[in-house]
Short mmCIF file of C-alpha atoms and ligand atoms in Angstrom, two decimals:
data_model
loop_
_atom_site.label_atom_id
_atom_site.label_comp_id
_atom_site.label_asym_id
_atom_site.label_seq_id
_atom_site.Cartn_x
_atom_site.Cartn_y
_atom_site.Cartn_z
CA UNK H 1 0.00 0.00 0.00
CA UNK H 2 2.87 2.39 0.99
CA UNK H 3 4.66 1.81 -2.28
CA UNK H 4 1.11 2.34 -4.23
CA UNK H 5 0.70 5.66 -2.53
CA UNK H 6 3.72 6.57 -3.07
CA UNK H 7 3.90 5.86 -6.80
CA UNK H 8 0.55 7.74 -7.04
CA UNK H 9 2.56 10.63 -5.55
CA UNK H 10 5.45 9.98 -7.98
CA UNK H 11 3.20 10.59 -10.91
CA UNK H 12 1.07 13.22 -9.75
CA UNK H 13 4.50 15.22 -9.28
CA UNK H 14 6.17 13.78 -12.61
CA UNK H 15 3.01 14.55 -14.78
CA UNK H 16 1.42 17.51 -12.92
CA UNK H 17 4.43 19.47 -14.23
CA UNK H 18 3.35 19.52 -18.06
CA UNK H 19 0.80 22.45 -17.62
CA UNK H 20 4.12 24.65 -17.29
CA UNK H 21 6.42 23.55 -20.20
CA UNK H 22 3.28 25.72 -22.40
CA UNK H 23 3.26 28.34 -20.16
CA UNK H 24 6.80 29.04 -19.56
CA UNK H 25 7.68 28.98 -23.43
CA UNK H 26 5.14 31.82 -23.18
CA UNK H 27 7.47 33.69 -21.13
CA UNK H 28 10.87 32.87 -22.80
CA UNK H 29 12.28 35.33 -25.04
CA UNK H 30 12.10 34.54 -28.88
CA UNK H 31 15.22 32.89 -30.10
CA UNK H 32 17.10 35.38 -31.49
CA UNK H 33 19.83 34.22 -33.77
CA UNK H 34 17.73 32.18 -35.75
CA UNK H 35 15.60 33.45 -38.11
CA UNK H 36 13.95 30.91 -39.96
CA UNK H 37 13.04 29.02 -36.73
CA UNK H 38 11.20 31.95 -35.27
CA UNK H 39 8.60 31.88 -38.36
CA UNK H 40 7.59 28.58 -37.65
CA UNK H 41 4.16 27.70 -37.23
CA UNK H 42 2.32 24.90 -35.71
CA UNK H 43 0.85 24.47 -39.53
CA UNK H 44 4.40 24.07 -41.38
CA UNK H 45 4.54 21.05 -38.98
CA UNK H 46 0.98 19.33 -39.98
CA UNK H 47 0.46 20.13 -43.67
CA UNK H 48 3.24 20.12 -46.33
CA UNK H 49 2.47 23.12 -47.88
CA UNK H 50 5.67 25.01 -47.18
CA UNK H 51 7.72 21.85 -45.99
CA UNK H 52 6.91 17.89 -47.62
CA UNK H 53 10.37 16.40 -45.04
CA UNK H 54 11.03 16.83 -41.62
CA UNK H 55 14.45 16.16 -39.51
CA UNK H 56 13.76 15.81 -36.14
CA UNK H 57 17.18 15.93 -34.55
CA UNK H 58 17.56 14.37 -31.16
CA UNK H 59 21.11 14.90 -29.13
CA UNK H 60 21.51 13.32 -25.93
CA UNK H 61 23.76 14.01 -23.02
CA UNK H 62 26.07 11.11 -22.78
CA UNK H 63 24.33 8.40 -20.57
CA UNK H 64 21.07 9.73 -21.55
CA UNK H 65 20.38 8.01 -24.58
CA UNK H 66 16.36 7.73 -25.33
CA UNK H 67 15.42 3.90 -25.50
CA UNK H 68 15.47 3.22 -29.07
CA UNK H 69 11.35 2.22 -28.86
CA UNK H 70 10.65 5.60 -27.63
CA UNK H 71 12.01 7.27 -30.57
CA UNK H 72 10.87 4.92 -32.62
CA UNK H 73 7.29 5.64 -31.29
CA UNK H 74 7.41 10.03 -31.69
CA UNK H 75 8.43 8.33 -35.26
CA UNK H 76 5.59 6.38 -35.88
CA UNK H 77 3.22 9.17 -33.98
CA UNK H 78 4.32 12.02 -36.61
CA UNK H 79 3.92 9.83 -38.96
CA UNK H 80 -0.03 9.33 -38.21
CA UNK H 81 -0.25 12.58 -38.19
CA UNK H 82 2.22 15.19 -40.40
CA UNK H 83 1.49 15.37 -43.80
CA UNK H 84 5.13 15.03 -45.40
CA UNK H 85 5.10 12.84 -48.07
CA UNK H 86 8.71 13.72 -48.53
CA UNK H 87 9.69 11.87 -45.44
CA UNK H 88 10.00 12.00 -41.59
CA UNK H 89 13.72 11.59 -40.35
CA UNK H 90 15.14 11.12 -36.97
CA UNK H 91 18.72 11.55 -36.17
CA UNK H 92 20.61 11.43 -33.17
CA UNK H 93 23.75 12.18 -31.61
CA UNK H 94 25.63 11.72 -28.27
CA UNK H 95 27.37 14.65 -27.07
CA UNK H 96 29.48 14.87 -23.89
CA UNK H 97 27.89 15.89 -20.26
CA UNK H 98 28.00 19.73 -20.17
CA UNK H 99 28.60 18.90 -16.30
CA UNK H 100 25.31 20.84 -14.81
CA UNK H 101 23.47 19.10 -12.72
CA UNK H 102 20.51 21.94 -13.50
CA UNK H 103 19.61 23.36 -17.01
CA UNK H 104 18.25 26.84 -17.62
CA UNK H 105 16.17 27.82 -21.18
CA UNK H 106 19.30 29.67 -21.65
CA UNK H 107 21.58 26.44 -21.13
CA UNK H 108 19.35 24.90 -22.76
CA UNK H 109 19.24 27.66 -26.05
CA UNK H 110 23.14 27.79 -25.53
CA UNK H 111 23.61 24.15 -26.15
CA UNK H 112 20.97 23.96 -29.05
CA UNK H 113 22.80 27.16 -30.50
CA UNK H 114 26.14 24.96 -30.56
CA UNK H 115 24.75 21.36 -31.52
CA UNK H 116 21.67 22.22 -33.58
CA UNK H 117 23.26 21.37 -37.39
CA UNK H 118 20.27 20.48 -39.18
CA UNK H 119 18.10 23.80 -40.06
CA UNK H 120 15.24 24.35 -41.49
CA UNK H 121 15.59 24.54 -45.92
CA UNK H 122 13.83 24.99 -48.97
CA UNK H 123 11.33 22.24 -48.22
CA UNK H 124 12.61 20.57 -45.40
CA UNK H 125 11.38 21.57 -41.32
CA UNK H 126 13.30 20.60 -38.85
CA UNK H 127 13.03 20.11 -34.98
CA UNK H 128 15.26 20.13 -32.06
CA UNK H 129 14.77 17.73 -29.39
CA UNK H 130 18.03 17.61 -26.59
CA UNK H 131 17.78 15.44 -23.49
CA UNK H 132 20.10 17.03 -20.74
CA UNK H 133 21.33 15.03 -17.61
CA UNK H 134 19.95 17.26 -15.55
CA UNK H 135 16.96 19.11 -13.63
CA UNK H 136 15.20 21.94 -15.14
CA UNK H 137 16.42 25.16 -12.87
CA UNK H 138 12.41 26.16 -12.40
CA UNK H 139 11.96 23.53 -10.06
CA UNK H 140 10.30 23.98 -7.32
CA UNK H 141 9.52 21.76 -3.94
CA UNK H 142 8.15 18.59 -4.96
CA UNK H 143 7.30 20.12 -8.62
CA UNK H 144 9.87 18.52 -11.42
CA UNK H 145 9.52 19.66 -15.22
CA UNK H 146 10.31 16.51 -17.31
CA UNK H 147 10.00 18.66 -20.86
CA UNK H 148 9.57 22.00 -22.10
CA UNK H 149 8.62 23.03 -25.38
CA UNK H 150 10.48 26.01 -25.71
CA UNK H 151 10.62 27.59 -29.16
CA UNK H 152 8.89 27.02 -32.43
CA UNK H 153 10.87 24.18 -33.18
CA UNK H 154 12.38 23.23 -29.94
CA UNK H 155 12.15 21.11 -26.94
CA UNK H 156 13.98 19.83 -24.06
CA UNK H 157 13.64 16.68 -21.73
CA UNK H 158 15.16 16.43 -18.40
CA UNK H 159 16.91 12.95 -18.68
CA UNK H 160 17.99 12.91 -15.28
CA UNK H 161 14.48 13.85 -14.03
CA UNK H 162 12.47 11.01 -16.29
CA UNK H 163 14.52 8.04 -14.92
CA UNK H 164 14.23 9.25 -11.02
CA UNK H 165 10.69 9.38 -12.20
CA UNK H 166 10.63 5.84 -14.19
CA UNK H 167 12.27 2.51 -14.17
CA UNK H 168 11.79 1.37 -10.25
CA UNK H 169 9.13 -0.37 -8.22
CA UNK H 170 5.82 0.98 -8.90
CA UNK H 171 7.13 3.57 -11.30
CA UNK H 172 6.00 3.60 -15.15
CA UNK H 173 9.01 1.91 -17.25
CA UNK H 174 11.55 4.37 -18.95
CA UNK H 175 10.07 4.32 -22.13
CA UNK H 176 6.71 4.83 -21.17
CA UNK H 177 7.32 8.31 -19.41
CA UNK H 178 10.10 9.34 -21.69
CA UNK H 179 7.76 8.62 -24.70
CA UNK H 180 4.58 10.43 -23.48
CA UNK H 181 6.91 13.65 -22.65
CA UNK H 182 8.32 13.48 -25.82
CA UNK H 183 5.15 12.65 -27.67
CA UNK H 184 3.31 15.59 -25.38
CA UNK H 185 6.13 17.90 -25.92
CA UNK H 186 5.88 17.76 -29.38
CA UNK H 187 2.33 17.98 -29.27
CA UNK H 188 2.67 21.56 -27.89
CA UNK H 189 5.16 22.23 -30.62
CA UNK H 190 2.43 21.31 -32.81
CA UNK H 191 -0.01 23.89 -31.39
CA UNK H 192 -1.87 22.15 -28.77
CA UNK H 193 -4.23 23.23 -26.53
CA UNK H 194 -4.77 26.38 -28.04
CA UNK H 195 -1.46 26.88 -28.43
CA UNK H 196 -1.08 28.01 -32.09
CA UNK H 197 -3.32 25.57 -33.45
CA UNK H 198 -6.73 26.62 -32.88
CA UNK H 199 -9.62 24.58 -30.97
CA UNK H 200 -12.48 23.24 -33.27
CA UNK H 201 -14.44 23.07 -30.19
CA UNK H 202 -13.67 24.12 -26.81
CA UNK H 203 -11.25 22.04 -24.72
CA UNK H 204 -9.06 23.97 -23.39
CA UNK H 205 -8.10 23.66 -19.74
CA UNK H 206 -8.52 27.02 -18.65
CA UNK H 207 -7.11 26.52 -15.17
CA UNK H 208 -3.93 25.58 -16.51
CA UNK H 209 -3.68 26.17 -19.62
CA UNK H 210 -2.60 25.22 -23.38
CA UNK H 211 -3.76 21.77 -21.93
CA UNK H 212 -6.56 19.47 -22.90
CA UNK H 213 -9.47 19.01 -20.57
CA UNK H 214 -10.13 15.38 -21.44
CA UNK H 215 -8.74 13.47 -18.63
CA UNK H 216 -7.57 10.55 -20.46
CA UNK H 217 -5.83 12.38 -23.18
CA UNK H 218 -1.60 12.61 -23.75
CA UNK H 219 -2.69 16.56 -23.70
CA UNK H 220 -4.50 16.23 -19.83
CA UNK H 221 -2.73 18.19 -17.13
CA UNK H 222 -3.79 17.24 -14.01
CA UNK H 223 -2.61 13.72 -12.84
CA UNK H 224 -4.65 13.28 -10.06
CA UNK H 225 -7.43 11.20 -11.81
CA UNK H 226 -7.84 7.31 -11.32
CA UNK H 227 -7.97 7.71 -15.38
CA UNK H 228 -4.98 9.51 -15.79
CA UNK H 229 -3.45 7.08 -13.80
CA UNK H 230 -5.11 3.91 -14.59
CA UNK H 231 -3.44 4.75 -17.83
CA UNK H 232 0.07 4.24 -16.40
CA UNK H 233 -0.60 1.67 -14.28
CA UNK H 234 -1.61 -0.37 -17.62
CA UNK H 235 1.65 0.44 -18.43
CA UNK H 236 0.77 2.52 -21.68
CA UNK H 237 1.28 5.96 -23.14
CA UNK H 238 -1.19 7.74 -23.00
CA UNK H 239 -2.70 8.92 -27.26
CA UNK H 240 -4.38 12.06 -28.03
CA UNK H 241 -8.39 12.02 -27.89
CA UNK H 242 -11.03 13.37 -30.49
CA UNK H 243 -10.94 16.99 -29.58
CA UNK H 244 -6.99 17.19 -29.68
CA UNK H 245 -7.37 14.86 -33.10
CA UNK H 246 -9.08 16.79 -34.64
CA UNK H 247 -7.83 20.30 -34.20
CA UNK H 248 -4.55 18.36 -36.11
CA UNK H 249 -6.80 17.51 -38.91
CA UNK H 250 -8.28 21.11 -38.97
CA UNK H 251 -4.95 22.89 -38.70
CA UNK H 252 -3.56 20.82 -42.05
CA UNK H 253 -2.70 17.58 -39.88
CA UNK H 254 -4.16 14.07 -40.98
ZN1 ZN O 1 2.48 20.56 -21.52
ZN1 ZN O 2 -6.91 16.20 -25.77
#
């Protein structure tokens, strides 16, 4: 019973922390240097109007090397859902520990502004995932940030915070949580909740924002629901739900 409780408490601290990854890249300064990344909308992602191939270029922190199903999953998940007939690419790359046990956005900027090689051409997006082996410097108390979703084209997971979240008794396996913050942070990236893609009807969780309301959705904030957590405790990632479906399909998505 004590480990059950305290696995519920795990989760409610490791998943109540995705209503801020929206907000905060609300707050964050637009990237400066790069031009092309800053134009980037939420619609270059989902139709292939402008862009028929997307890169998505992961680069881990040495040790902190995503489990090659979870990558293989965002894969698959774009796929469902990007219209790029030219192709959807993922590449990745070790690179050495920067030595920080916490990561700032601006770490976190300065590292993509050194390691980021593949930019956004002609017809071809790209996106920017790096896992650091670290904590995210807004923590606060109990509260952890596992991702943010910080620019256009840009995320971040906290390595270091997924596996003290994942992998042990009564914890959801590695590649469950690091796929459903990867497959949520992208999700933001790709305007959701509200979040440059707009809502064909109402679902926005106004409490905390650029979240879904549904509580069984990869877009639900609040992890304090027996379906939220029944979810994990099945062992699966949690998919994105009608309303969150089909604000994809209405923004260009499929
Ligand atoms: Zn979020
Ligand atoms: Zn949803």
């Amino acid at each position: 019973m004590k480990r059950h409780i305290r696995f519920l408490f795990a989760l409610i601290l490791a998943l109540g922390l995705f209503a801020r990854c929206a907000e905060e890249s609300k707050d964050i300064p637009e990237e400066e240097e790069n031009v092309k990344e800053n134009v980037i909308k939420p619609n270059d992602f989902l139709s292939e109007e402008l862009y028929d191939q997307l890169v998505v270029q992961v680069v881990y922190v040495d040790g902190y090397k995503p489990e090659s199903n979870s990558t293989y999953h965002l894969a698959s998940f774009l796929q469902s859902r990007l219209n790029k007939s030219g192709g959807i690419t993922l590449s990745s790359q070790m690179i050495e520990s920067p030595g920080k046990s916490t990561y700032s956005i601006s770490d976190i900027r300065a590292l993509e502004e050194t390691h980021r090689t593949h930019k956004t051409t002609d017809k071809t997006l790209t996106a920017w995932i790096l896992i650091v082996d670290g904590d995210y410097t807004e923590n606060e108390g109990d509260a952890n940030t596992l991702g943010v979703a910080y620019g256009s084209s840009s995320m971040a997971l906290f390595g270091k915070t997924i596996r003290d979240f994942s992998g042990g008794l009564g914890q959801p396996s590695t590649h469950v949580l690091e796929t459903t913050v990867l497959k949520h942070e992208f999700c933001h990236v790709l305007g959701l909740v509200d979040n440059g893609t707009p809502m064909v009807n109402n679902h926005l969780d106004t409490q905390h924002g650029k979240h879904c309301n549904n509580e069984s959705c990869l877009m639900y904030y609040a992890a304090e629901t027996s379906d939220f957590l029944s979810t994990f405790f099945a062992g699966s990632i949690p998919s994105l739900k009608e309303q969150c479906l089909s604000d994809l399909k209405n923004n260009g998505g499929k």
